[in-house]
PDB file of C-alpha atoms and ligand atoms in Angstrom:
ATOM      1  CA  MET A   1      10.489  -8.212 -24.104  1.00  0.00           C
ATOM      2  CA  ASP A   2      12.270 -10.691 -21.638  1.00  0.00           C
ATOM      3  CA  LEU A   3      10.870 -10.032 -18.096  1.00  0.00           C
ATOM      4  CA  GLN A   4      14.280 -11.440 -16.856  1.00  0.00           C
ATOM      5  CA  THR A   5      16.127  -8.982 -18.536  1.00  0.00           C
ATOM      6  CA  GLU A   6      14.155  -6.240 -17.539  1.00  0.00           C
ATOM      7  CA  ILE A   7      14.243  -7.145 -13.875  1.00  0.00           C
ATOM      8  CA  ASN A   8      18.126  -7.505 -13.958  1.00  0.00           C
ATOM      9  CA  ASN A   9      18.737  -4.047 -16.029  1.00  0.00           C
ATOM     10  CA  ALA A  10      16.451  -2.114 -13.340  1.00  0.00           C
ATOM     11  CA  LYS A  11      17.749  -0.052 -10.588  1.00  0.00           C
ATOM     12  CA  TYR A  12      14.467  -0.402  -8.100  1.00  0.00           C
ATOM     13  CA  VAL A  13      11.818  -2.799  -8.913  1.00  0.00           C
ATOM     14  CA  VAL A  14       8.408  -2.202  -7.702  1.00  0.00           C
ATOM     15  CA  PHE A  15       5.992  -5.475  -7.401  1.00  0.00           C
ATOM     16  CA  MET A  16       2.373  -4.480  -7.513  1.00  0.00           C
ATOM     17  CA  THR A  17       0.671  -7.071  -5.892  1.00  0.00           C
ATOM     18  CA  GLY A  18      -3.157  -8.524  -5.472  1.00  0.00           C
ATOM     19  CA  ALA A  19      -5.358 -11.905  -4.800  1.00  0.00           C
ATOM     20  CA  GLY A  20      -3.537 -13.464  -7.782  1.00  0.00           C
ATOM     21  CA  VAL A  21      -0.267 -14.171  -6.049  1.00  0.00           C
ATOM     22  CA  SER A  22      -2.177 -15.892  -2.779  1.00  0.00           C
ATOM     23  CA  THR A  23      -4.335 -18.342  -4.889  1.00  0.00           C
ATOM     24  CA  PRO A  24      -1.301 -20.783  -5.318  1.00  0.00           C
ATOM     25  CA  SER A  25      -0.659 -20.655  -1.168  1.00  0.00           C
ATOM     26  CA  GLY A  26      -4.340 -22.022  -1.350  1.00  0.00           C
ATOM     27  CA  ILE A  27      -5.976 -18.271  -0.687  1.00  0.00           C
ATOM     28  CA  PRO A  28      -9.125 -17.787  -2.238  1.00  0.00           C
ATOM     29  CA  ASP A  29      -9.452 -14.982  -3.998  1.00  0.00           C
ATOM     30  CA  TYR A  30     -12.618 -13.072  -2.881  1.00  0.00           C
ATOM     31  CA  ARG A  31     -13.097 -10.744  -5.553  1.00  0.00           C
ATOM     32  CA  SER A  32     -13.165 -13.299  -8.245  1.00  0.00           C
ATOM     33  CA  LYS A  33     -16.282 -14.640  -9.671  1.00  0.00           C
ATOM     34  CA  ASN A  34     -15.928 -17.759  -7.428  1.00  0.00           C
ATOM     35  CA  GLY A  35     -14.504 -15.898  -4.758  1.00  0.00           C
ATOM     36  CA  LEU A  36     -16.153 -15.387  -1.084  1.00  0.00           C
ATOM     37  CA  TYR A  37     -17.502 -12.406  -2.732  1.00  0.00           C
ATOM     38  CA  THR A  38     -20.580 -14.329  -4.132  1.00  0.00           C
ATOM     39  CA  SER A  39     -21.147 -16.543  -1.575  1.00  0.00           C
ATOM     40  CA  SER A  40     -23.600 -14.296   0.205  1.00  0.00           C
ATOM     41  CA  GLU A  41     -26.541 -12.724  -1.302  1.00  0.00           C
ATOM     42  CA  GLU A  42     -28.472 -11.243   1.023  1.00  0.00           C
ATOM     43  CA  LEU A  43     -25.534  -8.923   2.196  1.00  0.00           C
ATOM     44  CA  THR A  44     -22.798  -6.955  -0.484  1.00  0.00           C
ATOM     45  CA  PRO A  45     -19.066  -7.448   0.456  1.00  0.00           C
ATOM     46  CA  GLU A  46     -18.544  -3.670   0.582  1.00  0.00           C
ATOM     47  CA  TYR A  47     -20.778  -3.852   3.968  1.00  0.00           C
ATOM     48  CA  ILE A  48     -19.543  -7.240   5.002  1.00  0.00           C
ATOM     49  CA  LEU A  49     -15.755  -6.097   5.264  1.00  0.00           C
ATOM     50  CA  SER A  50     -17.106  -2.113   6.190  1.00  0.00           C
ATOM     51  CA  HIS A  51     -16.355  -0.218   8.864  1.00  0.00           C
ATOM     52  CA  ASP A  52     -20.258  -0.148   9.772  1.00  0.00           C
ATOM     53  CA  ASN A  53     -20.394  -3.936   9.728  1.00  0.00           C
ATOM     54  CA  LEU A  54     -17.934  -4.679  12.052  1.00  0.00           C
ATOM     55  CA  VAL A  55     -19.266  -1.793  14.667  1.00  0.00           C
ATOM     56  CA  ASN A  56     -22.755  -2.444  14.436  1.00  0.00           C
ATOM     57  CA  ASN A  57     -23.279  -6.509  13.879  1.00  0.00           C
ATOM     58  CA  PRO A  58     -19.469  -7.547  15.403  1.00  0.00           C
ATOM     59  CA  ASP A  59     -20.975 -11.591  15.459  1.00  0.00           C
ATOM     60  CA  GLY A  60     -21.734 -11.217  11.726  1.00  0.00           C
ATOM     61  CA  PHE A  61     -18.216  -9.414  10.975  1.00  0.00           C
ATOM     62  CA  TYR A  62     -16.509 -11.965  12.976  1.00  0.00           C
ATOM     63  CA  ASP A  63     -17.833 -14.790  12.007  1.00  0.00           C
ATOM     64  CA  PHE A  64     -17.483 -14.004   8.254  1.00  0.00           C
ATOM     65  CA  VAL A  65     -13.578 -13.172   8.314  1.00  0.00           C
ATOM     66  CA  ILE A  66     -13.486 -16.132  10.723  1.00  0.00           C
ATOM     67  CA  LYS A  67     -14.654 -18.694   8.134  1.00  0.00           C
ATOM     68  CA  ASN A  68     -13.222 -17.121   4.979  1.00  0.00           C
ATOM     69  CA  MET A  69     -10.252 -15.394   5.345  1.00  0.00           C
ATOM     70  CA  TYR A  70      -8.174 -16.162   8.152  1.00  0.00           C
ATOM     71  CA  PHE A  71      -5.183 -18.997   7.259  1.00  0.00           C
ATOM     72  CA  PRO A  72      -2.741 -18.666   8.984  1.00  0.00           C
ATOM     73  CA  ASP A  73      -1.267 -22.411   7.913  1.00  0.00           C
ATOM     74  CA  ALA A  74      -1.088 -20.752   4.423  1.00  0.00           C
ATOM     75  CA  ILE A  75       3.001 -20.475   3.043  1.00  0.00           C
ATOM     76  CA  PRO A  76       4.293 -18.544   0.355  1.00  0.00           C
ATOM     77  CA  ASN A  77       4.977 -19.747  -3.343  1.00  0.00           C
ATOM     78  CA  VAL A  78       7.489 -19.197  -5.670  1.00  0.00           C
ATOM     79  CA  ILE A  79       5.990 -16.011  -6.579  1.00  0.00           C
ATOM     80  CA  HIS A  80       6.696 -14.601  -3.566  1.00  0.00           C
ATOM     81  CA  GLU A  81      10.042 -15.953  -2.968  1.00  0.00           C
ATOM     82  CA  LYS A  82      11.269 -14.767  -6.410  1.00  0.00           C
ATOM     83  CA  MET A  83       9.864 -10.926  -5.628  1.00  0.00           C
ATOM     84  CA  VAL A  84      12.206 -11.303  -1.737  1.00  0.00           C
ATOM     85  CA  GLU A  85      15.024 -12.129  -3.964  1.00  0.00           C
ATOM     86  CA  ILE A  86      14.725  -9.384  -6.481  1.00  0.00           C
ATOM     87  CA  THR A  87      13.239  -6.874  -3.818  1.00  0.00           C
ATOM     88  CA  ASN A  88      15.640  -7.088  -0.867  1.00  0.00           C
ATOM     89  CA  GLN A  89      18.097  -5.976  -3.035  1.00  0.00           C
ATOM     90  CA  LYS A  90      16.928  -3.518  -4.815  1.00  0.00           C
ATOM     91  CA  GLY A  91      12.857  -2.160  -4.446  1.00  0.00           C
ATOM     92  CA  MET A  92       9.931  -2.623  -2.820  1.00  0.00           C
ATOM     93  CA  VAL A  93       6.529  -5.107  -2.968  1.00  0.00           C
ATOM     94  CA  ILE A  94       3.009  -2.861  -2.703  1.00  0.00           C
ATOM     95  CA  THR A  95       0.402  -5.601  -1.939  1.00  0.00           C
ATOM     96  CA  GLN A  96      -3.095  -5.637  -1.662  1.00  0.00           C
ATOM     97  CA  ASN A  97      -3.278  -8.625  -0.182  1.00  0.00           C
ATOM     98  CA  VAL A  98      -4.170  -8.950   3.942  1.00  0.00           C
ATOM     99  CA  ASP A  99      -2.509 -12.305   4.290  1.00  0.00           C
ATOM    100  CA  CYS A 100       1.249 -11.666   5.370  1.00  0.00           C
ATOM    101  CA  LEU A 101       2.470 -14.258   2.788  1.00  0.00           C
ATOM    102  CA  HIS A 102       4.927 -11.628   1.613  1.00  0.00           C
ATOM    103  CA  SER A 103       6.062 -10.971   5.240  1.00  0.00           C
ATOM    104  CA  LYS A 104       6.056 -14.950   5.909  1.00  0.00           C
ATOM    105  CA  ALA A 105       8.406 -14.972   2.841  1.00  0.00           C
ATOM    106  CA  GLY A 106      11.256 -12.926   4.260  1.00  0.00           C
ATOM    107  CA  THR A 107      10.087  -9.180   2.323  1.00  0.00           C
ATOM    108  CA  LYS A 108      12.004  -6.643   3.807  1.00  0.00           C
ATOM    109  CA  ASN A 109      11.000  -4.046   1.391  1.00  0.00           C
ATOM    110  CA  LEU A 110       7.348  -4.510   1.710  1.00  0.00           C
ATOM    111  CA  VAL A 111       3.958  -2.173   1.997  1.00  0.00           C
ATOM    112  CA  GLU A 112       0.776  -4.255   2.935  1.00  0.00           C
ATOM    113  CA  PHE A 113      -1.482  -1.141   1.314  1.00  0.00           C
ATOM    114  CA  HIS A 114      -4.475  -2.506   3.094  1.00  0.00           C
ATOM    115  CA  GLY A 115      -3.183  -3.468   6.279  1.00  0.00           C
ATOM    116  CA  ASN A 116      -3.231  -7.140   7.128  1.00  0.00           C
ATOM    117  CA  LEU A 117      -5.234  -9.910   9.304  1.00  0.00           C
ATOM    118  CA  TYR A 118      -2.741 -10.835  12.020  1.00  0.00           C
ATOM    119  CA  ASP A 119      -1.359  -7.539  13.742  1.00  0.00           C
ATOM    120  CA  ILE A 120      -4.851  -7.037  16.057  1.00  0.00           C
ATOM    121  CA  HIS A 121      -5.525  -4.823  18.499  1.00  0.00           C
ATOM    122  CA  CYS A 122      -8.372  -4.009  21.076  1.00  0.00           C
ATOM    123  CA  LYS A 123     -10.090  -0.607  19.733  1.00  0.00           C
ATOM    124  CA  LYS A 124     -11.132  -0.429  23.536  1.00  0.00           C
ATOM    125  CA  CYS A 125      -7.789   0.291  25.362  1.00  0.00           C
ATOM    126  CA  GLY A 126      -5.228  -0.076  21.927  1.00  0.00           C
ATOM    127  CA  GLU A 127      -3.075  -2.807  23.127  1.00  0.00           C
ATOM    128  CA  GLU A 128      -2.104  -5.391  20.802  1.00  0.00           C
ATOM    129  CA  VAL A 129      -2.835  -8.541  21.018  1.00  0.00           C
ATOM    130  CA  ASP A 130      -1.798 -11.797  19.471  1.00  0.00           C
ATOM    131  CA  TYR A 131      -3.944 -13.146  17.368  1.00  0.00           C
ATOM    132  CA  HIS A 132      -4.896 -16.541  18.451  1.00  0.00           C
ATOM    133  CA  GLU A 133      -5.999 -14.403  21.024  1.00  0.00           C
ATOM    134  CA  TYR A 134      -8.494 -13.189  18.364  1.00  0.00           C
ATOM    135  CA  LEU A 135      -9.420 -16.624  16.574  1.00  0.00           C
ATOM    136  CA  THR A 136     -10.705 -18.001  19.536  1.00  0.00           C
ATOM    137  CA  ASP A 137     -12.944 -14.761  20.813  1.00  0.00           C
ATOM    138  CA  TYR A 138     -12.765 -11.371  19.052  1.00  0.00           C
ATOM    139  CA  HIS A 139     -13.250  -9.486  23.184  1.00  0.00           C
ATOM    140  CA  HIS A 140     -10.711  -8.787  24.603  1.00  0.00           C
ATOM    141  CA  LYS A 141     -10.117 -10.750  27.762  1.00  0.00           C
ATOM    142  CA  LYS A 142      -9.312  -8.177  29.912  1.00  0.00           C
ATOM    143  CA  ASP A 143     -11.560  -5.050  28.982  1.00  0.00           C
ATOM    144  CA  GLY A 144     -14.061  -6.983  26.694  1.00  0.00           C
ATOM    145  CA  GLY A 145     -13.279  -4.454  24.303  1.00  0.00           C
ATOM    146  CA  LEU A 146     -14.003  -5.049  20.224  1.00  0.00           C
ATOM    147  CA  LEU A 147     -10.743  -6.627  18.997  1.00  0.00           C
ATOM    148  CA  ARG A 148      -9.883  -6.610  15.181  1.00  0.00           C
ATOM    149  CA  SER A 149      -7.343  -6.569  12.300  1.00  0.00           C
ATOM    150  CA  SER A 150      -5.362  -3.923  11.276  1.00  0.00           C
ATOM    151  CA  THR A 151      -7.161  -4.514   7.651  1.00  0.00           C
ATOM    152  CA  VAL A 152      -8.192  -1.800   6.204  1.00  0.00           C
ATOM    153  CA  LEU A 153     -11.841  -1.554   5.845  1.00  0.00           C
ATOM    154  CA  TYR A 154     -14.267  -0.318   3.456  1.00  0.00           C
ATOM    155  CA  GLY A 155     -15.230   3.183   4.816  1.00  0.00           C
ATOM    156  CA  GLU A 156     -12.099   3.497   6.083  1.00  0.00           C
ATOM    157  CA  ASN A 157      -8.904   5.624   5.065  1.00  0.00           C
ATOM    158  CA  ILE A 158      -5.658   4.031   3.901  1.00  0.00           C
ATOM    159  CA  SER A 159      -2.401   4.854   6.574  1.00  0.00           C
ATOM    160  CA  PRO A 160      -0.526   7.732   5.979  1.00  0.00           C
ATOM    161  CA  ARG A 161       2.401   6.432   6.443  1.00  0.00           C
ATOM    162  CA  ALA A 162       1.510   3.125   3.440  1.00  0.00           C
ATOM    163  CA  LEU A 163       0.499   5.833   1.297  1.00  0.00           C
ATOM    164  CA  LYS A 164       3.661   8.046   2.070  1.00  0.00           C
ATOM    165  CA  GLU A 165       5.646   4.853   1.148  1.00  0.00           C
ATOM    166  CA  SER A 166       3.767   3.809  -1.660  1.00  0.00           C
ATOM    167  CA  VAL A 167       4.369   7.528  -3.589  1.00  0.00           C
ATOM    168  CA  GLU A 168       8.016   7.342  -2.798  1.00  0.00           C
ATOM    169  CA  ALA A 169       8.306   3.806  -4.107  1.00  0.00           C
ATOM    170  CA  ILE A 170       6.597   4.054  -7.241  1.00  0.00           C
ATOM    171  CA  THR A 171       8.056   7.645  -7.817  1.00  0.00           C
ATOM    172  CA  LYS A 172      11.598   5.891  -7.585  1.00  0.00           C
ATOM    173  CA  ALA A 173      10.872   2.752  -9.558  1.00  0.00           C
ATOM    174  CA  ASP A 174      12.413   2.265 -12.953  1.00  0.00           C
ATOM    175  CA  LEU A 175      10.312  -0.512 -12.833  1.00  0.00           C
ATOM    176  CA  ILE A 176       6.873  -1.688 -12.311  1.00  0.00           C
ATOM    177  CA  VAL A 177       5.841  -5.382 -12.264  1.00  0.00           C
ATOM    178  CA  ILE A 178       1.789  -5.719 -11.242  1.00  0.00           C
ATOM    179  CA  VAL A 179       0.983  -9.533 -10.653  1.00  0.00           C
ATOM    180  CA  GLY A 180      -1.960 -11.440 -10.065  1.00  0.00           C
ATOM    181  CA  THR A 181      -4.581  -8.050  -9.472  1.00  0.00           C
ATOM    182  CA  SER A 182      -7.367  -7.028 -11.862  1.00  0.00           C
ATOM    183  CA  PHE A 183      -6.439  -3.370 -11.124  1.00  0.00           C
ATOM    184  CA  LYS A 184      -9.466  -1.616 -10.204  1.00  0.00           C
ATOM    185  CA  VAL A 185      -9.497  -1.293  -6.369  1.00  0.00           C
ATOM    186  CA  TYR A 186      -8.695   2.631  -5.805  1.00  0.00           C
ATOM    187  CA  PRO A 187      -7.016   4.105  -4.708  1.00  0.00           C
ATOM    188  CA  PHE A 188      -4.069   1.649  -4.962  1.00  0.00           C
ATOM    189  CA  ALA A 189      -4.329   1.317  -8.731  1.00  0.00           C
ATOM    190  CA  ASN A 190      -3.981   5.482  -8.184  1.00  0.00           C
ATOM    191  CA  LEU A 191      -0.575   4.766  -7.398  1.00  0.00           C
ATOM    192  CA  LEU A 192       0.788   4.325 -10.510  1.00  0.00           C
ATOM    193  CA  GLN A 193       0.280   7.724 -11.415  1.00  0.00           C
ATOM    194  CA  TYR A 194       3.135   8.726  -9.584  1.00  0.00           C
ATOM    195  CA  ARG A 195       5.571   7.078 -11.398  1.00  0.00           C
ATOM    196  CA  THR A 196       7.985   8.852 -13.853  1.00  0.00           C
ATOM    197  CA  THR A 197       7.428   8.947 -17.649  1.00  0.00           C
ATOM    198  CA  ASP A 198      10.484   6.712 -18.460  1.00  0.00           C
ATOM    199  CA  THR A 199       9.267   4.060 -16.081  1.00  0.00           C
ATOM    200  CA  LYS A 200       8.536   0.849 -17.720  1.00  0.00           C
ATOM    201  CA  VAL A 201       5.384  -1.071 -16.408  1.00  0.00           C
ATOM    202  CA  ILE A 202       4.064  -4.938 -16.911  1.00  0.00           C
ATOM    203  CA  ALA A 203       0.996  -6.477 -15.819  1.00  0.00           C
ATOM    204  CA  ILE A 204       0.951 -10.198 -15.031  1.00  0.00           C
ATOM    205  CA  ASN A 205      -2.397 -11.951 -14.830  1.00  0.00           C
ATOM    206  CA  LYS A 206      -4.337 -14.620 -15.985  1.00  0.00           C
ATOM    207  CA  GLU A 207      -6.493 -12.890 -17.987  1.00  0.00           C
ATOM    208  CA  ASP A 208      -6.164  -9.357 -19.347  1.00  0.00           C
ATOM    209  CA  ILE A 209      -6.308  -6.784 -17.249  1.00  0.00           C
ATOM    210  CA  GLU A 210      -7.210  -4.044 -20.382  1.00  0.00           C
ATOM    211  CA  PRO A 211      -4.567  -1.775 -18.530  1.00  0.00           C
ATOM    212  CA  GLU A 212      -4.102   2.269 -19.242  1.00  0.00           C
ATOM    213  CA  ASP A 213      -1.777   2.851 -22.251  1.00  0.00           C
ATOM    214  CA  GLY A 214       1.564   2.391 -22.148  1.00  0.00           C
ATOM    215  CA  VAL A 215       1.493  -0.843 -20.128  1.00  0.00           C
ATOM    216  CA  GLU A 216       2.385  -4.095 -20.886  1.00  0.00           C
ATOM    217  CA  MET A 217       0.289  -6.828 -20.400  1.00  0.00           C
ATOM    218  CA  ILE A 218       1.000 -10.618 -20.220  1.00  0.00           C
ATOM    219  CA  VAL A 219      -1.801 -12.734 -19.997  1.00  0.00           C
ATOM    220  CA  SER A 220      -0.055 -15.935 -18.283  1.00  0.00           C
ATOM    221  CA  ASP A 221      -0.117 -17.565 -14.990  1.00  0.00           C
ATOM    222  CA  ALA A 222       2.502 -15.951 -12.743  1.00  0.00           C
ATOM    223  CA  VAL A 223       3.643 -19.275 -10.956  1.00  0.00           C
ATOM    224  CA  ASP A 224       4.841 -20.254 -14.780  1.00  0.00           C
ATOM    225  CA  ILE A 225       6.544 -16.208 -14.641  1.00  0.00           C
ATOM    226  CA  PHE A 226       8.433 -16.477 -11.629  1.00  0.00           C
ATOM    227  CA  SER A 227       9.333 -19.908 -11.541  1.00  0.00           C
ATOM    228  CA  LYS A 228      11.554 -19.719 -14.568  1.00  0.00           C
ATOM    229  CA  LEU A 229      12.976 -16.568 -13.057  1.00  0.00           C
ATOM    230  CA  LYS A 230      16.787 -16.979 -11.818  1.00  0.00           C
TER     231      LYS A 230
HETATM  232 ZN1   ZN B 301      -8.786  -4.135  25.756  1.00  0.00          ZN
END
């Protein structure tokens, strides 16, 4: 199997991406062993990044996300860039990442499945606020309301629009490439069930993710693989 040939021959390519696509840009993988999920022993990550914690403990929530998740100066890497070239012509990127690197790279056809960290609004009045304001204080200057990002927290639902656009893209794809994710987060991983029977599926990850039958696994550094693509 040659990835270049597969991509060249495909009519519609969907990349499904996770944290491993952002780590080469200096953003830590918060689900990996050395990621920020294990940095706090008192609270589980599922709780820290939950809607309950946002509402009941806004100080703690804010402190955690500002220290661990915001990297506004991070820039896209070769993986993002090659995906732009491919999907702007014939495909879609569906990402679990909330860091906006795919959109910064210029990806036109993009679903941010879990929202993102930089679209900020006030929970009280609904107004959209520049993220720079959020980085200095989580209280809306105007009315004291709680500012938050569009990131989907534990206990919250995926946006119906993101789900619909993802399912449509997966159904349309004749090639799906899963990159930089353990593919254990649901419902993201469930999206694969909407593919048609003759769709080729390839997973690229540094560690074997032991995918379901019919998925071809490439255990490798995605930076190396994407650097070689034309
Ligand atoms: Zn407000």
